[in-house]
Tab-separated table of C-alpha atoms and ligand atoms in Angstrom:
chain	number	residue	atom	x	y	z
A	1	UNK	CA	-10.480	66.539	19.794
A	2	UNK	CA	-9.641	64.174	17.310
A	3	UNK	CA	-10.899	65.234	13.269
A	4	UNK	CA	-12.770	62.709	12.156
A	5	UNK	CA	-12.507	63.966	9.055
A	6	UNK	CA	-8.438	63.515	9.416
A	7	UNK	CA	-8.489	59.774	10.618
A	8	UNK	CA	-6.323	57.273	9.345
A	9	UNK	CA	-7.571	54.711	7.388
A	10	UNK	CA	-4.881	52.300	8.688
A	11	UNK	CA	-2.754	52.453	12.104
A	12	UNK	CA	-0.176	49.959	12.832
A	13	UNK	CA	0.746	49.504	16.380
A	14	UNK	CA	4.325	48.497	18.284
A	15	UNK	CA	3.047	47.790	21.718
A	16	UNK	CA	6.368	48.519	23.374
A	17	UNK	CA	7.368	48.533	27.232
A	18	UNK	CA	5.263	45.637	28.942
A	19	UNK	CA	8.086	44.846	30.446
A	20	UNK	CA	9.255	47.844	31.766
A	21	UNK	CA	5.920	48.404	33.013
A	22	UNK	CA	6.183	45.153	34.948
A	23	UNK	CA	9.297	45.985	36.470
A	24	UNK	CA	8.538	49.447	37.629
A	25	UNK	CA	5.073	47.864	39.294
A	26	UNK	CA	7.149	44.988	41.020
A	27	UNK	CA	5.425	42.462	39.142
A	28	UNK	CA	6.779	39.644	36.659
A	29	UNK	CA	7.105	40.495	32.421
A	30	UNK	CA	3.648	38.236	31.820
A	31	UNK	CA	1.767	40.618	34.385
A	32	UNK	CA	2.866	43.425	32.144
A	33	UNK	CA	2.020	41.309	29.185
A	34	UNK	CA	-1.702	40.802	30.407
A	35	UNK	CA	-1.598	44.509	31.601
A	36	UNK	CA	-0.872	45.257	27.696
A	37	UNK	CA	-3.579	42.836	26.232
A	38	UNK	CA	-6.304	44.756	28.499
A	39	UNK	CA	-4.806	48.157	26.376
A	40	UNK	CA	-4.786	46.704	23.276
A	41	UNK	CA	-8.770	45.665	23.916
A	42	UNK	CA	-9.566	49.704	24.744
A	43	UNK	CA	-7.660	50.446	21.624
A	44	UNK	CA	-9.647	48.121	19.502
A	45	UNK	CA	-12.768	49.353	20.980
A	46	UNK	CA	-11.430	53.088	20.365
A	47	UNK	CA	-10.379	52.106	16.896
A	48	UNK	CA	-13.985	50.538	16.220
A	49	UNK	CA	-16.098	53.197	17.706
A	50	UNK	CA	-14.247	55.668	15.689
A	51	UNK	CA	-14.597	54.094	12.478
A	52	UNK	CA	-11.195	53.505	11.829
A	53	UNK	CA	-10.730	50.205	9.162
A	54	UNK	CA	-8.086	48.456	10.204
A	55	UNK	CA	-5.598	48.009	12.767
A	56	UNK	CA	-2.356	46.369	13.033
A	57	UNK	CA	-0.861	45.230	16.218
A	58	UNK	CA	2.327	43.791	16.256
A	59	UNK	CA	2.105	40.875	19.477
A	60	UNK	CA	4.430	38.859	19.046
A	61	UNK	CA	7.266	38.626	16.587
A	62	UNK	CA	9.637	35.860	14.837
A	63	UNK	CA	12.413	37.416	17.220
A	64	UNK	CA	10.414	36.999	20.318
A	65	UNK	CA	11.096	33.397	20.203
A	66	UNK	CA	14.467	34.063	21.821
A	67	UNK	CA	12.947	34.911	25.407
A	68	UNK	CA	12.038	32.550	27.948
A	69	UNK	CA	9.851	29.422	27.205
A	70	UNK	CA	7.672	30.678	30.123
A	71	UNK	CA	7.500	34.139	28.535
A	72	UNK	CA	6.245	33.020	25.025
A	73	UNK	CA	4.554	30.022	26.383
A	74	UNK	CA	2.734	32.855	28.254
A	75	UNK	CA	1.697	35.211	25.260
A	76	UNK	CA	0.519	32.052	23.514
A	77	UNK	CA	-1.859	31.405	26.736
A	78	UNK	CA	-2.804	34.939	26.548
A	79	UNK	CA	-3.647	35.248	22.916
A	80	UNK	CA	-6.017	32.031	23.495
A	81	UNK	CA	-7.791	33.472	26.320
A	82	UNK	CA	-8.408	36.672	24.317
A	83	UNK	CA	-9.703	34.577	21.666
A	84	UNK	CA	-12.039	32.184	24.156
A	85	UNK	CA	-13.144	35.412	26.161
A	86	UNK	CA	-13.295	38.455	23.452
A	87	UNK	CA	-14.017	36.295	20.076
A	88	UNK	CA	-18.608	36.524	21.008
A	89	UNK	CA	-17.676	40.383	21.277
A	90	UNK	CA	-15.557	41.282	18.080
A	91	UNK	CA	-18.086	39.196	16.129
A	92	UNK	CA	-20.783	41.172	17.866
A	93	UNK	CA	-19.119	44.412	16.914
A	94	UNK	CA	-19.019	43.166	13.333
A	95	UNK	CA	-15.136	43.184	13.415
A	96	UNK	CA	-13.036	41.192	11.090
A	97	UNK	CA	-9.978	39.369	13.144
A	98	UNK	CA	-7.217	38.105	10.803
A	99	UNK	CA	-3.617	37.384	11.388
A	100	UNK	CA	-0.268	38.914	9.522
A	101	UNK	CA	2.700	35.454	9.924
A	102	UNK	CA	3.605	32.088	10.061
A	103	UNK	CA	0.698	31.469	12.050
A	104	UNK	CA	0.782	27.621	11.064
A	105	UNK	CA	4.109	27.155	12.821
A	106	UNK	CA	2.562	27.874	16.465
A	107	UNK	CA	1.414	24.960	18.535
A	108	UNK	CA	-1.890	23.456	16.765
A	109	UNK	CA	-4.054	24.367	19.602
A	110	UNK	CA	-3.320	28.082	18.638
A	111	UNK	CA	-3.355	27.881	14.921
A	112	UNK	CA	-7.491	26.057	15.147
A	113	UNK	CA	-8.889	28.953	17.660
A	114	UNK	CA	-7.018	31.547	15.263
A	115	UNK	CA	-8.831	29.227	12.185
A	116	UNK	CA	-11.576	29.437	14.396
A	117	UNK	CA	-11.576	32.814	14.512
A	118	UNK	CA	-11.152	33.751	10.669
A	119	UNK	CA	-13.821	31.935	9.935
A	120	UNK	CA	-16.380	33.088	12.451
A	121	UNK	CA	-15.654	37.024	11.636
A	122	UNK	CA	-14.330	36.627	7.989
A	123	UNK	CA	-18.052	38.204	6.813
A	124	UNK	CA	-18.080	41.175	9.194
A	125	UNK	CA	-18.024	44.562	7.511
A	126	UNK	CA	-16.023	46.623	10.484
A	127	UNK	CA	-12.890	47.274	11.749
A	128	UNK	CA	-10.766	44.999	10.643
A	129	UNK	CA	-8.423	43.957	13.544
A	130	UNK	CA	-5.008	42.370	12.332
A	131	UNK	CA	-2.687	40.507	15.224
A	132	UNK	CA	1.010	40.212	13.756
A	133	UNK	CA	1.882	36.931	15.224
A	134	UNK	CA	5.075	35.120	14.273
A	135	UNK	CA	5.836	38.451	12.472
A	136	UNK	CA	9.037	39.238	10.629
A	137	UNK	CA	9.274	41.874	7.705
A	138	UNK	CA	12.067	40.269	6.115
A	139	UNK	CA	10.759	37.074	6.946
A	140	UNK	CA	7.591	37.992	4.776
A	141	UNK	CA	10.016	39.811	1.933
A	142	UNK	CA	11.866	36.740	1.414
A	143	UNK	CA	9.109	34.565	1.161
A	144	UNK	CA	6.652	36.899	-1.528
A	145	UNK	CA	10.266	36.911	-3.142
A	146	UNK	CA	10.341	32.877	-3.490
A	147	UNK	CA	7.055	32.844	-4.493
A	148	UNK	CA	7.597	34.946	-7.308
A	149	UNK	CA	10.495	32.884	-7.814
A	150	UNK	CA	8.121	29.677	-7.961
A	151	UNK	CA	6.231	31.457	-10.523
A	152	UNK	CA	8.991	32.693	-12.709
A	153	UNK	CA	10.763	29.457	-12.887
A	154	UNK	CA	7.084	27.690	-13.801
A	155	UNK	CA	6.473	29.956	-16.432
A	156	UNK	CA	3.295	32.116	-14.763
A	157	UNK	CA	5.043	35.066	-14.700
A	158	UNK	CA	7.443	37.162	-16.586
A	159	UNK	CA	10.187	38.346	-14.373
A	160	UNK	CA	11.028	40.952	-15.899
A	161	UNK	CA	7.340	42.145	-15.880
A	162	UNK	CA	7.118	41.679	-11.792
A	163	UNK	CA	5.692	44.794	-10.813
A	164	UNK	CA	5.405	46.509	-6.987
A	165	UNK	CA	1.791	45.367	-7.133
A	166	UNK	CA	3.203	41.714	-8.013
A	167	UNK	CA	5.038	41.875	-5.255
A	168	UNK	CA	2.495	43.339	-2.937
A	169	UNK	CA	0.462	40.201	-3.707
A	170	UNK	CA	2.738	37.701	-2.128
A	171	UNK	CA	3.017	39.490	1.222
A	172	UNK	CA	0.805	38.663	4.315
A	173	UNK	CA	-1.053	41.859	3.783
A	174	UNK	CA	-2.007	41.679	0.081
A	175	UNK	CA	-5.636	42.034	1.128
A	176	UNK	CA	-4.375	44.924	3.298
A	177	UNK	CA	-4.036	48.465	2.516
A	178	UNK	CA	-0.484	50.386	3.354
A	179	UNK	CA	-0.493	51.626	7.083
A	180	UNK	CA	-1.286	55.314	7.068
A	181	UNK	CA	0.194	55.669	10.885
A	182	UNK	CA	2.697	53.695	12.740
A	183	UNK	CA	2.705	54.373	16.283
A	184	UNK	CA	5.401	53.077	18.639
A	185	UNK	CA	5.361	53.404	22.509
A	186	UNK	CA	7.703	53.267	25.368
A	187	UNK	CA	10.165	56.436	23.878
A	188	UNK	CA	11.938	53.380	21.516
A	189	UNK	CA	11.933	54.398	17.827
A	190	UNK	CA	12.352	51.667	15.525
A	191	UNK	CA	10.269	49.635	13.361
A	192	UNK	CA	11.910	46.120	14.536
A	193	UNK	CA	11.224	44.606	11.691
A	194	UNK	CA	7.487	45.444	11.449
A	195	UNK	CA	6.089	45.938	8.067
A	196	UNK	CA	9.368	47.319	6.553
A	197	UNK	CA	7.965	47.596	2.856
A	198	UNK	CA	4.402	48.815	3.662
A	199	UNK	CA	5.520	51.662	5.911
A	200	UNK	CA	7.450	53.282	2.896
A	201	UNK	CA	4.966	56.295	3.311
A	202	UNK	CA	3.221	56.112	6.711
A	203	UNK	CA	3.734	59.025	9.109
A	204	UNK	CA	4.733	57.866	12.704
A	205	UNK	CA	4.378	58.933	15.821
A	206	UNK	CA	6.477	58.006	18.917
A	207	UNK	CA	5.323	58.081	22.758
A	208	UNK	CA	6.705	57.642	25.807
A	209	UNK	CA	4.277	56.268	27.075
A	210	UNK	CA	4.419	52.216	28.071
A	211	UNK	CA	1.873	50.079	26.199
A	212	UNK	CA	0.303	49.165	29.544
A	213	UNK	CA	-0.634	53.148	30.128
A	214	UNK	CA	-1.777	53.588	26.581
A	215	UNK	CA	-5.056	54.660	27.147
A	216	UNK	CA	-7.491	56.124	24.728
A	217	UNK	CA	-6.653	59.449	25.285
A	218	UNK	CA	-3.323	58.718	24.511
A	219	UNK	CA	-3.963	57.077	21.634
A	220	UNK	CA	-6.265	60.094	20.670
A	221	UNK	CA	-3.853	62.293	20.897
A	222	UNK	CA	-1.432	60.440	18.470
A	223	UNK	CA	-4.116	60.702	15.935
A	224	UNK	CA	-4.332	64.224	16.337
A	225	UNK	CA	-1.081	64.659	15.817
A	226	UNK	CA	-1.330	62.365	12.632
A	227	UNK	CA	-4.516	64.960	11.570
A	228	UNK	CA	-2.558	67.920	11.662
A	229	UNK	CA	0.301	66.322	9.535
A	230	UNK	CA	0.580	66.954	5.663
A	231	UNK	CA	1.189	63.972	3.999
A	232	UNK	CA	3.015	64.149	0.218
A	233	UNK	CA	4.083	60.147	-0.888
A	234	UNK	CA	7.434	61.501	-2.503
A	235	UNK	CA	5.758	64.798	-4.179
A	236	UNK	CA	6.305	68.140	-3.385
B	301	LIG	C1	6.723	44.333	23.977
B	301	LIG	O1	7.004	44.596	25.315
B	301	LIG	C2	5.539	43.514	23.870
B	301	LIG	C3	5.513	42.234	23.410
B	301	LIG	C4	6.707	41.530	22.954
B	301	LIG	C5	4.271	41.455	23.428
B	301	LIG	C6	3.017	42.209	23.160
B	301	LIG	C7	1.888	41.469	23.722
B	301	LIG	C8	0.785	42.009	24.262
B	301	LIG	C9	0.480	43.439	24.288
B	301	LIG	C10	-0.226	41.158	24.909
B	301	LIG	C11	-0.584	39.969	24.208
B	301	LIG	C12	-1.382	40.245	23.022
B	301	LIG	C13	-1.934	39.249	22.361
B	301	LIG	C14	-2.737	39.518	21.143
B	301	LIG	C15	-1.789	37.886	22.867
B	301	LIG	P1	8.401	44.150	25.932
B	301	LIG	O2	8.155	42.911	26.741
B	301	LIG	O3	9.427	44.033	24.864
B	301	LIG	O4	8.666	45.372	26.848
B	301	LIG	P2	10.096	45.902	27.353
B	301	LIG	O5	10.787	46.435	26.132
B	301	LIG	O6	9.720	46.970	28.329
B	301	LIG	O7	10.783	44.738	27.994
């Protein structure tokens, strides 16, 4: 039984093994893809009914432009289905849908349904549902590094005085609160460049499960497992 009393108040998620999953069911990599989207929609639900506040889900990252043009061409297509077919339902479920990366260099069709989302569920008061798209840690380091940069050379800011919460600022997730859990499926156990500063102190847990088979057991069990861990940010 998961605590409620124990629940994160952030999980960050590395869907990890849609292809695989494809493989071992004889299928094509965007099968598994849309097999993972309809996981990620129990999680979300799971996440919501449970109270959690936000969730991170890292879909589709600054490295994934390397695969196929028929592969990312295909997660776009997904992500804008989701959108056209889920969007009614988040808003009804008073969820807040926001985005973590260079959103703005997708194709425009993509970056006005993800404007179009924003702005429909930006007044919700729920879960708070975050898709890292165009995602890259460093990416976002570097570029909360210029800024400051900017600012320093223009004279708003003493560099010397640039504090962690400066810097926290200028990332994608400066409205964001550090992930508390970062769960990774599939048995890999990296963080692939996903949120490399604001994991510093999040516990994670791994499974070996692939992302398609995540259910909400599953991910009920990683969140008891993150309940009966004792968490000390550097202190004894
Ligand atoms: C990793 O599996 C998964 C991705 C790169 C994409 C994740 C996308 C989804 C879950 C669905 C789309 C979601 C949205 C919001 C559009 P992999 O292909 O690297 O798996 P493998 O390591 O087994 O090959």
């Amino acid at each position: 039984m998961v605590n409620e009393e124990r629940l994160p108040r952030h999980v960050a998620v590395v869907m990890d093994g849609n292809g695989r999953w494809a493989k071992k069911n004889g299928k094509n990599k965007l099968f598994g893809h849309e097999a993972g989207l309809k996981a990620m929609k129990a999680i979300v639900k799971r996440s919501s009914d449970l109270g959690i506040q936000y969730l991170t889900v890292y879909a589709f990252s600054t490295e994934n432009w390397k695969r196929s043009k028929a592969e990312v061409s295909g997660i776009f297509h997904l992500l804008l289905k989701y959108l056209n077919l889920e969007l009614d339902e988040l808003h009804e479920n008073n969820i807040v849908f926001k985005v973590i990366g260079d959103y703005k260099a997708l194709p425009k069709n993509v970056v006005r349904a993800l404007d179009h989302s924003f702005e429909k569920t930006k007044n919700n008061t729920g879960l708070q549902f975050i898709v890292a798209f165009n995602y890259g840690s460093r990416a976002e380091i570097v570029m909360a590094a210029q800024r400051l940069a900017r600012e320093a050379e223009n004279g708003t800011i003493e560099a010397d005085a640039i504090t962690e919460s400066d810097f926290c600022e200028r990332l994608y997730t400066s409205d964001i609160p550090d992930p508390d859990l970062v769960i990774r499926t599939s048995g890999e156990e990296r963080l692939s460049n996903f949120l490399l500063w604001q994991a510093a102190y999040s516990e994670f847990v791994f499974t070996d499960v692939l992302w398609p088979d995540f259910s909400p057991e599953e991910y009920d069990r990683c969140l008891e497992i993150y309940g009966s861990r004792e968490r000390r940010f550097g202190g004894r």
